[in-house]
CSV table of N, CA and C and ligand atoms in Angstrom, one decimal:
chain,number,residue,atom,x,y,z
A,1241,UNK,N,106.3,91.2,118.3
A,1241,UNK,CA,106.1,92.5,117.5
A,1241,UNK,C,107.4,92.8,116.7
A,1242,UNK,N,107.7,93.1,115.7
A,1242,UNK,CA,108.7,93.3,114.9
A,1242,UNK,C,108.5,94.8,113.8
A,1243,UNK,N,109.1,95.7,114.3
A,1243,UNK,CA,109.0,97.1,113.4
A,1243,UNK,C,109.7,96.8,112.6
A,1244,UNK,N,108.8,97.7,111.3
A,1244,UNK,CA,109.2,97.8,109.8
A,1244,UNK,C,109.6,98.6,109.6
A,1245,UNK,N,110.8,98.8,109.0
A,1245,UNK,CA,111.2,100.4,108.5
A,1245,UNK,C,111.8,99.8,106.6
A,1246,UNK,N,111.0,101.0,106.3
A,1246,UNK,CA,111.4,100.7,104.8
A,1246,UNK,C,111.4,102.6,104.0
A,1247,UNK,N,112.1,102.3,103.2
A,1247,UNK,CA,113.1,103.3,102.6
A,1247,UNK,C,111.4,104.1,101.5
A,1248,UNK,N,111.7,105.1,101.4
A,1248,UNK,CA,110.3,105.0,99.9
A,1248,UNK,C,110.6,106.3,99.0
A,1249,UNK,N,110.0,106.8,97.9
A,1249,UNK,CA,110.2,107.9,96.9
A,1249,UNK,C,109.7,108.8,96.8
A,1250,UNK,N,109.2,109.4,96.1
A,1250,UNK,CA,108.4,110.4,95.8
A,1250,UNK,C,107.0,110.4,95.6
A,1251,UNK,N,106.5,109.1,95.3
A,1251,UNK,CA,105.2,109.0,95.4
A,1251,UNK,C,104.6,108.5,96.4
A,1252,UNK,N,105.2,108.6,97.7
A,1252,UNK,CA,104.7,108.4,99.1
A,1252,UNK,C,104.7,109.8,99.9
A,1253,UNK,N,105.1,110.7,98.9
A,1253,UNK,CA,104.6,112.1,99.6
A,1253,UNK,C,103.7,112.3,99.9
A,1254,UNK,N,102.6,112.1,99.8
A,1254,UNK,CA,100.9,112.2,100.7
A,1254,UNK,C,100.9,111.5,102.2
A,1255,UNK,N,101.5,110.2,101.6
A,1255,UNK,CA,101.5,109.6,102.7
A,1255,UNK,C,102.5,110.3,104.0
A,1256,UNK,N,103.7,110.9,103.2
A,1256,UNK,CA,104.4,111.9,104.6
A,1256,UNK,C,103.7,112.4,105.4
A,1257,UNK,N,102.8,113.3,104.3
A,1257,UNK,CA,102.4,114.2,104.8
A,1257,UNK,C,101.1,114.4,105.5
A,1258,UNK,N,100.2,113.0,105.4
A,1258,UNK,CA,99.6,112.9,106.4
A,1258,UNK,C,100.3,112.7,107.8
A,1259,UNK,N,101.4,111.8,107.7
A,1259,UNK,CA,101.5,111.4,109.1
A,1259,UNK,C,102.1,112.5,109.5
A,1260,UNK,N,103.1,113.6,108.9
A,1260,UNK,CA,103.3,114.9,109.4
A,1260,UNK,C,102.3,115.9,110.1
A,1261,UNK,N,100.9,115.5,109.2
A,1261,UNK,CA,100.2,116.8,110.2
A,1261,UNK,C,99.3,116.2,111.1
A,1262,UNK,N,99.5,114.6,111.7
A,1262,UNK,CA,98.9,113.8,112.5
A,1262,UNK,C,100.1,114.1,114.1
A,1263,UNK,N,100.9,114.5,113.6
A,1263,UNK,CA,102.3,114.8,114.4
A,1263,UNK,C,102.8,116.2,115.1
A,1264,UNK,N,102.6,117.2,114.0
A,1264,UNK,CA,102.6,118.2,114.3
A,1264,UNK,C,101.2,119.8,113.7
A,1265,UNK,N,102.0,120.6,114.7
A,1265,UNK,CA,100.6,121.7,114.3
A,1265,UNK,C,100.4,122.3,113.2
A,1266,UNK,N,101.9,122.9,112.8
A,1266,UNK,CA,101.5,123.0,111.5
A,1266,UNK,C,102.2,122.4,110.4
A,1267,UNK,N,101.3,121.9,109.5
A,1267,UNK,CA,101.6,120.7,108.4
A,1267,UNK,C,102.5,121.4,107.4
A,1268,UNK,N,102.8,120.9,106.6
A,1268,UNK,CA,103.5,120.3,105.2
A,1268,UNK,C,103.0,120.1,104.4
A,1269,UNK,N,102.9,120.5,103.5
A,1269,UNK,CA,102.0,120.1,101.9
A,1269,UNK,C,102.9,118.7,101.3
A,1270,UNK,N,102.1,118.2,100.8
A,1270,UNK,CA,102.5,116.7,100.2
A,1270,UNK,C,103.8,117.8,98.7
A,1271,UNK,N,103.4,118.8,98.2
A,1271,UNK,CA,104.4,118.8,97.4
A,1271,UNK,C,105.8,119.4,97.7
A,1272,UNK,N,105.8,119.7,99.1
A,1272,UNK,CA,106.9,120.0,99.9
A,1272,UNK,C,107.7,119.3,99.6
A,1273,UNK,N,107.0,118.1,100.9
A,1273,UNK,CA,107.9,116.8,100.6
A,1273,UNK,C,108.7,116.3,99.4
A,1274,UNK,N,107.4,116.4,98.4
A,1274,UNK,CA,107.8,115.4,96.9
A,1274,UNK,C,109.2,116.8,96.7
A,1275,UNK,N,109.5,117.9,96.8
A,1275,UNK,CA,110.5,118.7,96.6
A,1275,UNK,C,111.8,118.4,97.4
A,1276,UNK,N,111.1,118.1,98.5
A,1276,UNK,CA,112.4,117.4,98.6
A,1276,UNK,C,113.3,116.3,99.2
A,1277,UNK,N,112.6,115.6,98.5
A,1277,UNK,CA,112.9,114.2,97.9
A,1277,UNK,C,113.4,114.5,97.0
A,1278,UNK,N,113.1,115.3,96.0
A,1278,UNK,CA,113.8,115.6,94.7
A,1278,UNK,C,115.0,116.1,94.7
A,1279,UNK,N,115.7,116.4,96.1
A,1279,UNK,CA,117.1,116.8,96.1
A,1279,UNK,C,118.1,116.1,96.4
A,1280,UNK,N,118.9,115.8,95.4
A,1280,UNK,CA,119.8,115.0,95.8
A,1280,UNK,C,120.7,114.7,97.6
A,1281,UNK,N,120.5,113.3,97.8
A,1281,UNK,CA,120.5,113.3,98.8
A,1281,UNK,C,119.9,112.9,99.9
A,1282,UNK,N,118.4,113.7,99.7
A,1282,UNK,CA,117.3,113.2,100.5
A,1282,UNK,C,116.6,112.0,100.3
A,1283,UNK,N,116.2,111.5,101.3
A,1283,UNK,CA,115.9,110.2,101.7
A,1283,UNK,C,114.5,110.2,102.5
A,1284,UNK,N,113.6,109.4,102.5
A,1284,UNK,CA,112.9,109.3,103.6
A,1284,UNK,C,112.4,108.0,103.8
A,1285,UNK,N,112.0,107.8,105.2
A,1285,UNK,CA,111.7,106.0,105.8
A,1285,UNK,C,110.1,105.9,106.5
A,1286,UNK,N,110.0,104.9,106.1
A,1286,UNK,CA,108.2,105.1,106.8
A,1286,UNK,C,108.5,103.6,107.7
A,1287,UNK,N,107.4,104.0,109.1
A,1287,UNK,CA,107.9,103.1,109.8
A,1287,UNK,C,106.4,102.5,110.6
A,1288,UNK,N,106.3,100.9,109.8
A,1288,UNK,CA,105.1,100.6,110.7
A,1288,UNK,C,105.2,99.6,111.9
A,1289,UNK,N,104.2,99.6,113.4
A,1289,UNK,CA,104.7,98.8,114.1
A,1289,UNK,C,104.8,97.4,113.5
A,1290,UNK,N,103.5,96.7,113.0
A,1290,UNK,CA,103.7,94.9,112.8
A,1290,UNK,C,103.9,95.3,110.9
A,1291,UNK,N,103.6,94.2,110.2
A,1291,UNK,CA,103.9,93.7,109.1
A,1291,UNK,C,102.3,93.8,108.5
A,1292,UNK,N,101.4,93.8,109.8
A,1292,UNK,CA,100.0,93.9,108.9
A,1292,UNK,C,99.1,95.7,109.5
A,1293,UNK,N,100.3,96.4,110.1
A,1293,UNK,CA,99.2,97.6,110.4
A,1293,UNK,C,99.9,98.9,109.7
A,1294,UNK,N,99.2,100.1,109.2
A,1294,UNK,CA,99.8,100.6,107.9
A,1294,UNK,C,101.0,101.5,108.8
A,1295,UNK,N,101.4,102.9,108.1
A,1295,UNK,CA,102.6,103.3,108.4
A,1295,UNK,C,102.4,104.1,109.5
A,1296,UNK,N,103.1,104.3,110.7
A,1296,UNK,CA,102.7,104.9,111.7
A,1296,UNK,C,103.6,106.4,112.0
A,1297,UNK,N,105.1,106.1,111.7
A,1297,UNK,CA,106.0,106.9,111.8
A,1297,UNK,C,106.9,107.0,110.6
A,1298,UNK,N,107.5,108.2,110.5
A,1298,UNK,CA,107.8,109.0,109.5
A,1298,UNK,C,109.1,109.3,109.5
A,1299,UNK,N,110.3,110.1,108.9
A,1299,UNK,CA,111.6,110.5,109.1
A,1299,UNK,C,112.0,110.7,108.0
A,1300,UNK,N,112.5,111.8,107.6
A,1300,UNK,CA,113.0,112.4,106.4
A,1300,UNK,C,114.4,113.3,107.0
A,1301,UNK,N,115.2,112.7,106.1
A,1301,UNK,CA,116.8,113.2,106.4
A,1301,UNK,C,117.4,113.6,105.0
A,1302,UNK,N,118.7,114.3,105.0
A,1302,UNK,CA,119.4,114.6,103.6
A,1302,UNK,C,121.0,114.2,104.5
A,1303,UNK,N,122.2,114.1,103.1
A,1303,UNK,CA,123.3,114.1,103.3
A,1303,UNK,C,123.9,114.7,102.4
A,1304,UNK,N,124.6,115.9,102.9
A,1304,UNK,CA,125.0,116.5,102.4
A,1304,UNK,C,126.9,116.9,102.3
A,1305,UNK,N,127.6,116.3,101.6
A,1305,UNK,CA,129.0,115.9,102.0
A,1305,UNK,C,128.9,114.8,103.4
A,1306,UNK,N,129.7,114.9,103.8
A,1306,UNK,CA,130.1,114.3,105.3
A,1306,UNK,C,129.1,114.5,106.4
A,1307,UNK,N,127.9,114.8,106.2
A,1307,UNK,CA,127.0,115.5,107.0
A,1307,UNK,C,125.6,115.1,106.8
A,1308,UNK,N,124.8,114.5,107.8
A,1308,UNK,CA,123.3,114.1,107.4
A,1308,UNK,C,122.7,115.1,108.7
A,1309,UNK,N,121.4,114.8,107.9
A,1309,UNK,CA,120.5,116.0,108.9
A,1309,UNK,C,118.9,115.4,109.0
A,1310,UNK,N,118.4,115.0,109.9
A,1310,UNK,CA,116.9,114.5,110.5
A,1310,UNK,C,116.5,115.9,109.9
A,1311,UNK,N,115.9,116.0,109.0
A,1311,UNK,CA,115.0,117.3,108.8
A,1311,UNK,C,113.8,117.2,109.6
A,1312,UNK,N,112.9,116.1,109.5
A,1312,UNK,CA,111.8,116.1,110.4
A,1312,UNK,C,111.5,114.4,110.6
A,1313,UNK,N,110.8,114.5,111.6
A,1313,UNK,CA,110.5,113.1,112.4
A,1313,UNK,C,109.1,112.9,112.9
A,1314,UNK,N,108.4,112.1,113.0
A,1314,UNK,CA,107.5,112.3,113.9
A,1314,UNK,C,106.6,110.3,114.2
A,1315,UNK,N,105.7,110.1,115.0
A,1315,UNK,CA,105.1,109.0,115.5
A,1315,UNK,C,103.7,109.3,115.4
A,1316,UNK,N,103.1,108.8,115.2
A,1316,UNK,CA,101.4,109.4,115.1
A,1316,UNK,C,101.3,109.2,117.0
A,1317,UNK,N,100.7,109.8,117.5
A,1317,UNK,CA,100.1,110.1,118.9
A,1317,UNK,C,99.6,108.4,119.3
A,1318,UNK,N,98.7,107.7,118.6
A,1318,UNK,CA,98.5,106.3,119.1
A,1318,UNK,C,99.8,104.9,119.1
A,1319,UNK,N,100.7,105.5,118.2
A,1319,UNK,CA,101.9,104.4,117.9
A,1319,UNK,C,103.1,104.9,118.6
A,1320,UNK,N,103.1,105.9,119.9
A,1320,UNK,CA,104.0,106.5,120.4
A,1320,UNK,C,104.3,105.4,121.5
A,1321,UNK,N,105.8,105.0,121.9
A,1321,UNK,CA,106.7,104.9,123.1
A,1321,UNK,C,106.4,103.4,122.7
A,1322,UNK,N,106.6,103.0,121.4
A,1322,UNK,CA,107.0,101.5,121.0
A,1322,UNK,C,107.9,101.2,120.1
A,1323,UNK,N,109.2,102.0,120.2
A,1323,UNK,CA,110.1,102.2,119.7
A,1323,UNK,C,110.3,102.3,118.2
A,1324,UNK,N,109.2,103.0,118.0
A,1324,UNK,CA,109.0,103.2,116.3
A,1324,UNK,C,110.3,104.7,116.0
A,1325,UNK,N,110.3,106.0,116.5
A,1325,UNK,CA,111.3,106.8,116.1
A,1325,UNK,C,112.6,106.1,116.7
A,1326,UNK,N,112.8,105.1,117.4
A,1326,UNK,CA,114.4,104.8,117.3
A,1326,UNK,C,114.6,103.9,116.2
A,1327,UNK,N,113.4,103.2,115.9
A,1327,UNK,CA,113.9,102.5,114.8
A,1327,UNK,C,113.9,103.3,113.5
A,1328,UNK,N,113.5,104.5,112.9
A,1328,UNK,CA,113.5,105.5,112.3
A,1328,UNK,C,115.2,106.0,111.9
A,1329,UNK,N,115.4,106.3,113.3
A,1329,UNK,CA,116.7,107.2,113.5
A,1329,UNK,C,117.6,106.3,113.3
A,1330,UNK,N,118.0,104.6,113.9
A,1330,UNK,CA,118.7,103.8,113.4
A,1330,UNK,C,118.7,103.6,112.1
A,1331,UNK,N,117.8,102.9,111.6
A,1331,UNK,CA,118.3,103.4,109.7
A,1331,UNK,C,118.2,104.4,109.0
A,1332,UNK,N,117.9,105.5,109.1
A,1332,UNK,CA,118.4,106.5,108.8
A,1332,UNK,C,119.4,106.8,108.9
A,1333,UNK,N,120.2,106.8,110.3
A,1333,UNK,CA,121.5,106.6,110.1
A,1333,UNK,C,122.5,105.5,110.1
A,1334,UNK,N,122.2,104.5,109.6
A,1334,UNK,CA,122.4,103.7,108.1
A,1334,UNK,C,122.7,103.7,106.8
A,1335,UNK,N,121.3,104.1,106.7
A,1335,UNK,CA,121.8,104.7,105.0
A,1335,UNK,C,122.6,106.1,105.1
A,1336,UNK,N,122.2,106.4,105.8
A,1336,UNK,CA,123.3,107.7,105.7
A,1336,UNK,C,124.7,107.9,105.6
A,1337,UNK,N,125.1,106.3,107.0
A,1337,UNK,CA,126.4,106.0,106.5
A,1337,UNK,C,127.1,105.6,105.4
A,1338,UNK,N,125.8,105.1,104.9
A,1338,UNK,CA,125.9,104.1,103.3
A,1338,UNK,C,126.5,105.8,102.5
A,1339,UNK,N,125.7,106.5,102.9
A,1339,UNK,CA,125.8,107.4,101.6
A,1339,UNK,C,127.5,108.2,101.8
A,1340,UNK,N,127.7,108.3,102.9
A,1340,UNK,CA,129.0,109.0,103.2
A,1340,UNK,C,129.1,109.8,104.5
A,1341,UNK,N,128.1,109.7,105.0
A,1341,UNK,CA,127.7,111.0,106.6
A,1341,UNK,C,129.1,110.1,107.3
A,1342,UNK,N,129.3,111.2,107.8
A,1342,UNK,CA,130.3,110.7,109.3
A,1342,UNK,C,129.3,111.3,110.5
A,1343,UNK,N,128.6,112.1,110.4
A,1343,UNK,CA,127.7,112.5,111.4
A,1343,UNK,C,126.5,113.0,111.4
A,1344,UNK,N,125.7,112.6,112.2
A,1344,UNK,CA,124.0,112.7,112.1
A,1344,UNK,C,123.4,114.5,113.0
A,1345,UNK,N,122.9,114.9,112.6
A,1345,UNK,CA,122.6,116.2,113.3
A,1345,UNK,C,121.0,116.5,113.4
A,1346,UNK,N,120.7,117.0,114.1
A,1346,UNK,CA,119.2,117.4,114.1
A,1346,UNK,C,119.4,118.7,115.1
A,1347,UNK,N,118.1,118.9,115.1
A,1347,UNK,CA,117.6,120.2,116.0
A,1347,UNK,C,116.2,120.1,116.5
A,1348,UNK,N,116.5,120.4,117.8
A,1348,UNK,CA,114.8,120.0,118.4
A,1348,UNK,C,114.9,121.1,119.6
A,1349,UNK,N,113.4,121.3,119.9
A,1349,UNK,CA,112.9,122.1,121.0
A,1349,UNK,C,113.3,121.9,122.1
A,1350,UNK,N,114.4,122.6,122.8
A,1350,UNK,CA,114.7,122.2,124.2
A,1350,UNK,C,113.4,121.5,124.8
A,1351,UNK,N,112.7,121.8,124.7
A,1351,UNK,CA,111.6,122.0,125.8
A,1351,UNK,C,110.5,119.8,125.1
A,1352,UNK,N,110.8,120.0,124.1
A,1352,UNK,CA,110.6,118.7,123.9
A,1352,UNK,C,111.2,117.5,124.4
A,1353,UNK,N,110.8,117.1,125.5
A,1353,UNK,CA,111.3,116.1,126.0
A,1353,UNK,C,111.2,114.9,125.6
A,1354,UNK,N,109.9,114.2,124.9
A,1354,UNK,CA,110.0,112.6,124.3
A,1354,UNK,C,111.2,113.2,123.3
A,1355,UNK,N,111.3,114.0,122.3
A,1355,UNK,CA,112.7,114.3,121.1
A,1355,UNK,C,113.7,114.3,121.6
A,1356,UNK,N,114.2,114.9,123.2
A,1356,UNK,CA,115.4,115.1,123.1
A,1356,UNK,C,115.8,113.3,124.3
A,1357,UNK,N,114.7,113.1,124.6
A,1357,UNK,CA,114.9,111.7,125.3
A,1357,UNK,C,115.2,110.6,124.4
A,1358,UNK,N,114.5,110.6,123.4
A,1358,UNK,CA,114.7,110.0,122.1
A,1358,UNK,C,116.4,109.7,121.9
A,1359,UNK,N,116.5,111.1,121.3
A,1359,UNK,CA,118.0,111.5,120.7
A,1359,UNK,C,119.1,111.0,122.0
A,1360,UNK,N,118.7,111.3,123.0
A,1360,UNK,CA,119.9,111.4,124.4
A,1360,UNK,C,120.1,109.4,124.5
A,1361,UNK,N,119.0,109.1,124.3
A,1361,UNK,CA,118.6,107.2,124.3
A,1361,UNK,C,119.4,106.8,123.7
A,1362,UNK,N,119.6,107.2,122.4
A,1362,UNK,CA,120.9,106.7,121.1
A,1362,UNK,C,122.2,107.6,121.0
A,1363,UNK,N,122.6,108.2,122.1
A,1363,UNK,CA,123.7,108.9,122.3
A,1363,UNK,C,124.0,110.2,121.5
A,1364,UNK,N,123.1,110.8,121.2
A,1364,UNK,CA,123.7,111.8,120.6
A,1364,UNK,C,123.8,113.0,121.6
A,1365,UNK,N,124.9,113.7,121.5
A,1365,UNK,CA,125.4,114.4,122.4
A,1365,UNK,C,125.0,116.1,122.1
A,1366,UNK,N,125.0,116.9,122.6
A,1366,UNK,CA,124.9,118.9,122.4
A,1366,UNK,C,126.1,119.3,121.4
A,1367,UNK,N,125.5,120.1,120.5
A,1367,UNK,CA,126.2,120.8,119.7
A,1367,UNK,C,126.3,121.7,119.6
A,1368,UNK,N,125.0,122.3,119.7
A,1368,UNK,CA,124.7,124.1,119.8
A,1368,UNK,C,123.3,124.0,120.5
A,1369,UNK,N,123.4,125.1,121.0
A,1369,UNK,CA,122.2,126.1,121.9
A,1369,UNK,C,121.5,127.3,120.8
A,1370,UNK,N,120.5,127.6,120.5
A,1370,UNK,CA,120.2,128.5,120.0
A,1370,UNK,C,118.8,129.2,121.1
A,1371,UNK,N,119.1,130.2,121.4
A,1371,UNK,CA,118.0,131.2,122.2
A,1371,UNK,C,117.2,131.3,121.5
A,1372,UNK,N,116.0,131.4,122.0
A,1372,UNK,CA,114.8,132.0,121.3
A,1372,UNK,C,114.6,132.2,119.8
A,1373,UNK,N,114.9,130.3,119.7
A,1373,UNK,CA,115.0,130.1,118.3
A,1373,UNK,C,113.5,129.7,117.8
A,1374,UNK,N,112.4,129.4,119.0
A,1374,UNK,CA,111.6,129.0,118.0
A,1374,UNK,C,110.2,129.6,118.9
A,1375,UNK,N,109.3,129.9,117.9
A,1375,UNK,CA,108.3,130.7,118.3
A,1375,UNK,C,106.7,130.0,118.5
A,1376,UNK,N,106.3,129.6,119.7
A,1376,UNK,CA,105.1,128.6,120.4
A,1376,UNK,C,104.4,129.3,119.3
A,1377,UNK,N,103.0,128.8,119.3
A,1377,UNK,CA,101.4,129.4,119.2
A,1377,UNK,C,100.9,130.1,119.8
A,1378,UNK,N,101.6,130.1,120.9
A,1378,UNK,CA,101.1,131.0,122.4
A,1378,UNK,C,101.7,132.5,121.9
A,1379,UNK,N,102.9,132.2,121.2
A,1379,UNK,CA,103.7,134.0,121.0
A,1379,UNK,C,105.3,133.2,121.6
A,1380,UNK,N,105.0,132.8,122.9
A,1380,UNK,CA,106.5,132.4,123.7
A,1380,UNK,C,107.8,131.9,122.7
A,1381,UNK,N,108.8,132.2,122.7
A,1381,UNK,CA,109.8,132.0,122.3
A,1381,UNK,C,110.6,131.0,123.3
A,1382,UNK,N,110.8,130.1,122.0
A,1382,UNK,CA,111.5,128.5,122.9
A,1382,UNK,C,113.1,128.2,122.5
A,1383,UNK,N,113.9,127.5,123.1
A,1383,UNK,CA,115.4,127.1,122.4
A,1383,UNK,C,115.1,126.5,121.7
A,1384,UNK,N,116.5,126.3,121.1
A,1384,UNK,CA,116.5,124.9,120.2
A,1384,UNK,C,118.3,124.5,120.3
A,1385,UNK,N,117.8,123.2,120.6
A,1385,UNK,CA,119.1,121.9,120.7
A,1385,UNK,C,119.9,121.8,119.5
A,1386,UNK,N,120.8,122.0,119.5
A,1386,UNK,CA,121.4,120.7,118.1
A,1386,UNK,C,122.2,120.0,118.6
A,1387,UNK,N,121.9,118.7,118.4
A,1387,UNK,CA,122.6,117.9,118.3
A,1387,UNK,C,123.2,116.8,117.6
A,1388,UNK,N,124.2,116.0,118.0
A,1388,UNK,CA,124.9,115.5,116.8
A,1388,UNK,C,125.2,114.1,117.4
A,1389,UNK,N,125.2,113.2,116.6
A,1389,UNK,CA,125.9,111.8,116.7
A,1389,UNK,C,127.2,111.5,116.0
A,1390,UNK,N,127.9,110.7,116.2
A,1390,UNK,CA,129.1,110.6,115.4
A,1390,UNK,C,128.6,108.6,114.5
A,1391,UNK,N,128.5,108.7,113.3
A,1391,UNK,CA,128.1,107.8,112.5
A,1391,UNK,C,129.6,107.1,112.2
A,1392,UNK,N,129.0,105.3,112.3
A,1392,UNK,CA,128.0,104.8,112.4
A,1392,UNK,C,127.3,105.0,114.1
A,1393,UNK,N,126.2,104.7,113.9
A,1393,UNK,CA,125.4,105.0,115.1
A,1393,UNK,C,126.2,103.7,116.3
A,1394,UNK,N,126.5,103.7,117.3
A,1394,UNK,CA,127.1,102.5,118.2
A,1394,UNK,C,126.2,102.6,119.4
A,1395,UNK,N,125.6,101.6,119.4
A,1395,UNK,CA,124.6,101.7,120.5
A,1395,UNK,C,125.1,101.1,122.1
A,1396,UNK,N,124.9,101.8,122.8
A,1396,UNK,CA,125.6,101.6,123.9
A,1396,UNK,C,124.4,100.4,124.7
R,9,COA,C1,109.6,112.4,119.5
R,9,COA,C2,108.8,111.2,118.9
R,9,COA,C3,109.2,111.1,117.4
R,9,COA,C4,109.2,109.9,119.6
R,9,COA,O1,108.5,108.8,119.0
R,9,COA,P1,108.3,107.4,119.7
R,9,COA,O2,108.1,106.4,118.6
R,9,COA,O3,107.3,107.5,120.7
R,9,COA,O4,109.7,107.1,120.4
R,9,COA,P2,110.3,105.7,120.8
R,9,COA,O5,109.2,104.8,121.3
R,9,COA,O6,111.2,105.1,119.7
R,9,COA,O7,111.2,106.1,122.1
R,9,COA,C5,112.6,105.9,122.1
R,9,COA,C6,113.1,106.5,123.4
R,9,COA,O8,112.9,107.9,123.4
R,9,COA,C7,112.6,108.4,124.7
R,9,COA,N1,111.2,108.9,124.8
R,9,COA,C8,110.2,108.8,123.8
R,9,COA,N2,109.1,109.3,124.2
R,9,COA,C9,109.4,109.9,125.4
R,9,COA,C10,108.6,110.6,126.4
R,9,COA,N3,107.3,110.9,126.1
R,9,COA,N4,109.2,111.1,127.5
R,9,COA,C11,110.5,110.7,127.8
R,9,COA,N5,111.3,110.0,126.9
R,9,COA,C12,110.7,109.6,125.8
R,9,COA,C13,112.8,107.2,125.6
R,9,COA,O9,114.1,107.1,126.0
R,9,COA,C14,112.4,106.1,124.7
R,9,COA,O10,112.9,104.8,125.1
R,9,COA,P3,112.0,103.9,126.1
R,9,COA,O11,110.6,103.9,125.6
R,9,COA,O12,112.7,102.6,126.0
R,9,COA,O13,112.1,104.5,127.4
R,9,COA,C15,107.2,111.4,119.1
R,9,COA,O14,106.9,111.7,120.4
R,9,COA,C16,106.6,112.4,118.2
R,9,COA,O15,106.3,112.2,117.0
R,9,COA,N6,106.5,113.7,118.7
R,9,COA,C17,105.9,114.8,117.9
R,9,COA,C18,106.8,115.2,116.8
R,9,COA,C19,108.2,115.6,117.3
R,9,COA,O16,108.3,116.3,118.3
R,9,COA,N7,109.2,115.2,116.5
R,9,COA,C20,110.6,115.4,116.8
R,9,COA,C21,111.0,116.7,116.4
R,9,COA,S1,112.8,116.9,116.7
């Protein structure tokens, strides 16, 4: 088995955005995306498991000076824990190096464990804590992580 990751533009916005609301609860409009894509900087990678099955996993990042950012990520529910988001997060922070990032950053739900197991797998280490940063369906208010890698990515 050999994962694909390949780089794409603005006219694979639909296709984000399906796999975004296959991922998460609440979706993304495809002209979201196509916006921003349109900002200098932003990037996004589509990631399928073989060479003959379509795109499974998703990852949209920007770099901004010295600084890149996972804006969102996700694996469709059936293509999960076959190392489709590490291979995401590794070239993403690739090109990112390419572009000038010295460091990769995201922000995830404490409470998300495959994301922050993910991220902790490829070493990225705690940056900030934010309290009752993010608000369930239920009402509950949840943390949120940031975390950061130092680029290029060095895999331990
Ligand atoms: C988080 C997410 C992107 C992981 O995608 P994935 O393709 O299944 O992840 P990978 O197969 O590349 O896993 C890489 C590592 O992450 C960790 N991991 C992934 N899923 C995990 C889980 N359910 N529990 C614990 N650790 C997990 C493991 O260390 C794993 O390595 P291993 O399989 O060798 O043990 C996926 O679960 C997802 O789309 N979730 C919903 C959207 C989301 O939460 N996005 C992240 C927002 S910050």
């Amino acid at each position: 088995v050999s994962i694909g990751v390949r780089l794409i533009d603005r006219a694979d916005a639909p296709t984000l955005a399906a796999l975004h609301a296959a991922c998460f609860t609440s979706a993304w409009h495809a002209d979201a995306f196509a916006a921003l894509l349109a900002q200098p900087g932003s990037f996004a990678l589509l990631a399928q498991p073989a060479s003959d099955t379509p795109a499974m996993g998703f990852a949209l990042l920007r770099v901004a000076a010295d600084e890149a950012e996972i804006l969102t990520i996700g694996v469709v529910p059936a293509a999960r824990r076959q190392g489709l988001a590490r291979a995401l997060v590794q070239a993403g922070a690739h090109q990112a190096t390419d572009l000038g990032a010295k460091h990769l950053f995201l922000e995830a739900d404490a409470a998300n464990t495959p994301a922050i197991g993910l991220y902790r797998s490829l070493g990225f280490e705690q940056a900030g804590h934010r309290r009752g940063y993010y608000r369930e369906q239920s009402g509950t208010l949840s943390d949120a992580l940031v975390l950061r890698a130092a680029l290029p990515l060095v895999l331990k």
